[in-house]
Coordinates of C-alpha atoms in Angstrom, one line a residue:
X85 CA -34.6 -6.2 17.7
X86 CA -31.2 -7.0 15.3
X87 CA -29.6 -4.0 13.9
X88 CA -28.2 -5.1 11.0
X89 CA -27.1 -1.5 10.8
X90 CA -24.7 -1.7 13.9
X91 CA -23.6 -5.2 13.1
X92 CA -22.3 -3.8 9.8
X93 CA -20.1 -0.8 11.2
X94 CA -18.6 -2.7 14.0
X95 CA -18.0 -5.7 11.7
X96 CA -16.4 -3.4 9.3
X97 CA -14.3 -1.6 11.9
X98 CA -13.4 -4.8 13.7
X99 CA -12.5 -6.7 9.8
X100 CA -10.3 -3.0 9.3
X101 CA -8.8 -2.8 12.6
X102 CA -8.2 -6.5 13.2
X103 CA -7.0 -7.1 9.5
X104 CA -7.7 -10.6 8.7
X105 CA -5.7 -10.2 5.4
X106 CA -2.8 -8.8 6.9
X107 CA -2.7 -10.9 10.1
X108 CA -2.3 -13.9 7.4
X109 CA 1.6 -13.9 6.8
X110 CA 2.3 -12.7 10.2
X111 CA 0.8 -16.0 11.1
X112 CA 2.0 -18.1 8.8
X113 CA 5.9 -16.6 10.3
X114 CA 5.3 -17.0 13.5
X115 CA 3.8 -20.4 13.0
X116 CA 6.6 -21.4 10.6
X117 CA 8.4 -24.7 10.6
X118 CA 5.4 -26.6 13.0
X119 CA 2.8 -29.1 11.6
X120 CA -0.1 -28.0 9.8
X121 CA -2.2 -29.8 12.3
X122 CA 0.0 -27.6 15.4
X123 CA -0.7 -24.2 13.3
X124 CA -4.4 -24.9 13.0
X125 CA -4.7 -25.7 17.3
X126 CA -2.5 -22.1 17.4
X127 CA -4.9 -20.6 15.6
X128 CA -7.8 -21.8 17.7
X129 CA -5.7 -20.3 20.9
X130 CA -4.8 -17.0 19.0
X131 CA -8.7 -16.4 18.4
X132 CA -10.0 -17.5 22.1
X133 CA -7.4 -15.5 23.7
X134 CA -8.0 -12.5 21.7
X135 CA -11.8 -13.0 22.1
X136 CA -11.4 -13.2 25.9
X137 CA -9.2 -10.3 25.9
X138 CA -12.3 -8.1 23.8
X139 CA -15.2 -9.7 26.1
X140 CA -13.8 -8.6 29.5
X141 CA -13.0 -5.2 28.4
X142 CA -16.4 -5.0 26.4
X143 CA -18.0 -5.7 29.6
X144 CA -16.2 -3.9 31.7
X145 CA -15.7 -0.8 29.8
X146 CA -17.8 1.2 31.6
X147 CA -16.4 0.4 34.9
X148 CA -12.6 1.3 34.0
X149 CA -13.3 4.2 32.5
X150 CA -15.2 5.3 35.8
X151 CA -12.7 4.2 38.0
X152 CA -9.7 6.2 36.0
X153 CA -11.7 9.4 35.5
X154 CA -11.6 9.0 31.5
X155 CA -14.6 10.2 29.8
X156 CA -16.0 9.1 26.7
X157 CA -15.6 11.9 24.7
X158 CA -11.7 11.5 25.6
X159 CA -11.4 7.8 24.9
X160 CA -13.3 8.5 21.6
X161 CA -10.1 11.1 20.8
X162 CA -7.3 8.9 21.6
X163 CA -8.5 5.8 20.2
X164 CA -8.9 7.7 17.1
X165 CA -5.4 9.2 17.2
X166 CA -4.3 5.5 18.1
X167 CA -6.3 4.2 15.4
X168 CA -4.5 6.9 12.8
X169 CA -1.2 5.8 14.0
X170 CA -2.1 1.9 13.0
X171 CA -3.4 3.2 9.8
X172 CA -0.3 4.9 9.0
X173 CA 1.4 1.8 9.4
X174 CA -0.5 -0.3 7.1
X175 CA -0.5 2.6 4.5
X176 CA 3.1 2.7 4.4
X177 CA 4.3 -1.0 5.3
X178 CA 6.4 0.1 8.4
X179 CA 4.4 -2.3 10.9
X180 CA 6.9 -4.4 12.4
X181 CA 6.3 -8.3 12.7
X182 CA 7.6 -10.0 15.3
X183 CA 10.2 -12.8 15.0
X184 CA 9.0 -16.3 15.8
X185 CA 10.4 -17.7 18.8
X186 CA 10.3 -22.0 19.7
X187 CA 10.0 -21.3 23.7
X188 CA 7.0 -19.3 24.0
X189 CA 3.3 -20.1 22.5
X190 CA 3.4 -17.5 19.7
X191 CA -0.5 -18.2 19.7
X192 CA -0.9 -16.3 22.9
X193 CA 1.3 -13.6 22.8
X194 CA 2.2 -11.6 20.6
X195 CA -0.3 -13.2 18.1
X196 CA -3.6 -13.2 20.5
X197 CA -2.3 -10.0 22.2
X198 CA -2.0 -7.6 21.1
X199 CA -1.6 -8.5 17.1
X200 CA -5.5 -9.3 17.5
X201 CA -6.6 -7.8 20.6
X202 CA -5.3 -4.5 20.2
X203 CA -5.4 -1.1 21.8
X204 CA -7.7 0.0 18.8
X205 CA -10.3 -3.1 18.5
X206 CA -10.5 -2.9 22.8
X207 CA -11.5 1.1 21.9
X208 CA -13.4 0.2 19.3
X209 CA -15.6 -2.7 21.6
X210 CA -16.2 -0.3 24.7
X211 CA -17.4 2.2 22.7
X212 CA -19.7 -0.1 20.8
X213 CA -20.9 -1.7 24.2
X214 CA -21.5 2.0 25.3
X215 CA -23.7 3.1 22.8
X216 CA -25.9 0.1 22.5
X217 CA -28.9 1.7 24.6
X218 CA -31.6 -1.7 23.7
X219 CA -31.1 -5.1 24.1
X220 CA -31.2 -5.7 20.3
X221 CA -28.6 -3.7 20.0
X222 CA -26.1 -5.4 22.6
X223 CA -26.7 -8.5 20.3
X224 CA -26.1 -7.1 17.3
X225 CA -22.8 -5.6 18.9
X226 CA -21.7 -9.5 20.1
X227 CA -22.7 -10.9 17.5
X228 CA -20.3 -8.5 15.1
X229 CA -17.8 -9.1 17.6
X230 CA -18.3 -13.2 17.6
X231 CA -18.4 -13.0 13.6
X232 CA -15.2 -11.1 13.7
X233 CA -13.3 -14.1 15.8
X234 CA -14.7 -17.0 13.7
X235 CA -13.6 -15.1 10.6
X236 CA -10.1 -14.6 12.2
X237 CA -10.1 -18.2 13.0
X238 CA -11.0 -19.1 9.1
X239 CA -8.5 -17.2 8.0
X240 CA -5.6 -18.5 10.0
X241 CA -6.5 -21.7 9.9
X242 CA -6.7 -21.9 6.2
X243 CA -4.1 -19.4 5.4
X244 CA -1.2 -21.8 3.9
X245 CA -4.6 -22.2 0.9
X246 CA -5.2 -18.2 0.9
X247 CA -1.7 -17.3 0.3
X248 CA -1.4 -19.5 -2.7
X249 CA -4.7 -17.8 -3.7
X250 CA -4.2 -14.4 -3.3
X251 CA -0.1 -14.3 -3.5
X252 CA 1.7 -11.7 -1.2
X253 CA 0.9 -9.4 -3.7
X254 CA -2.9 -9.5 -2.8
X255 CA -2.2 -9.4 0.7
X256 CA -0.4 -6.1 -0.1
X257 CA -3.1 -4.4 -1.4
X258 CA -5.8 -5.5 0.8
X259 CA -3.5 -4.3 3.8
X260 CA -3.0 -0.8 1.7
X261 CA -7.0 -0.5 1.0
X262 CA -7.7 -1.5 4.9
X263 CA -5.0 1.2 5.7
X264 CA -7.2 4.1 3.7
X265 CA -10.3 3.2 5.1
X266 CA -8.5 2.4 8.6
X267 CA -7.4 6.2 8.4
X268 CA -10.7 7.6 7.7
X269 CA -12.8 5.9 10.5
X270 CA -10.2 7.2 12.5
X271 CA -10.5 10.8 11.8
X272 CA -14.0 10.3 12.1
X273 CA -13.5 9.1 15.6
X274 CA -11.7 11.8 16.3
X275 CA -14.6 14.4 14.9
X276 CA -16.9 12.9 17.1
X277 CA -14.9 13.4 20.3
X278 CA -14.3 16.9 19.7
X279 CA -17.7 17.6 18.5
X280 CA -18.5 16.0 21.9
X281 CA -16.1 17.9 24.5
X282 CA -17.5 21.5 22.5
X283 CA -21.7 20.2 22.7
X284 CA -20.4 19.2 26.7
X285 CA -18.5 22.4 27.5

């Protein structure tokens, strides 16, 4: 049935990839001038587009890998390379944030994708969706990945009361600690896939 055990690691990769924490000033610049009510309907469209974005490639995963010749054992590789490169950037503060602009919905892009629904929680999601072999084990992968969103959605959408909470200080260190442990799911990841391709060869 449930495994809690799956639900966990995927949460935990999706909460360290995803980086509630750190998406919380982004947010709060690219939101930046607009009503509170206006913020709180952009974080609702950040969180369903990102959400959308994960779901179609968690379901159809399997098929684009098959129909661009990538095997799993390769994906696992560069997602974990991809993944070390994003952890690099929260270790050492050089990810850039965009600027806000007035014409565009922010919400959508860049905030939705790919601040959210990036290149390393889509690698992360197919991955998940591969492995789950049972049926209680493609709910317990949804169900992290549903979590994930509605904790995304807190987050923004009360962020103006968590930055007073947790200063930018806080958010500093959590981003630093997500960084670390960012790094060494990564190289994991990365173990795995060569472990793989030398077992397959």
């Amino acid at each position: 049935m449930f495994d809690v055990a799956v639900f966990g690691s995927l949460f935990l990769t999706l909460f360290v990839i995803m980086d509630p924490p750190g998406i919380t000033p982004i947010f709060l610049g690219l939101t930046s001038g607009r009503p509170a009510k206006v913020q709180k309907k952009m974080a609702f469209q950040a969180v369903c587009v990102a959400f959308g974005v994960i779901a179609v490639f968690g379901i159809l995963g399997h098929q684009i890998l098959d129909y661009l010749h990538v095997s799993v054992p390769a994906l696992m590789i560069a997602g974990g390379l991809l993944l070390l490169l994003i952890a690099l950037d929260l270790l050492t503060g050089k990810s850039d944030e965009p600027t806000q602009t007035k014409d565009v919905n922010v919400a959508l892009v860049p905030l939705g994708m790919p601040l959210l629904a990036g290149p390393g929680a889509i690698v992360s999601v197919i991955l998940a969706v591969q492995d789950a072999d049972s049926i209680g084990t493609q709910i317990s992968v949804w169900a992290a990945i549903v979590a994930m969103h509605v904790v995304l959605w807190l987050v923004m959408r009360y962020s103006l009361l968590i930055i007073r909470v947790i200063k930018d200080g806080g958010v500093v260190l959590v981003t630093r600690l997500a960084g670390m442990m960012l790094s060494a799911i990564a190289v994991q990841q990365i173990i795995n896939g060569v472990t793989q391709v030398i077992n397959g060869g």
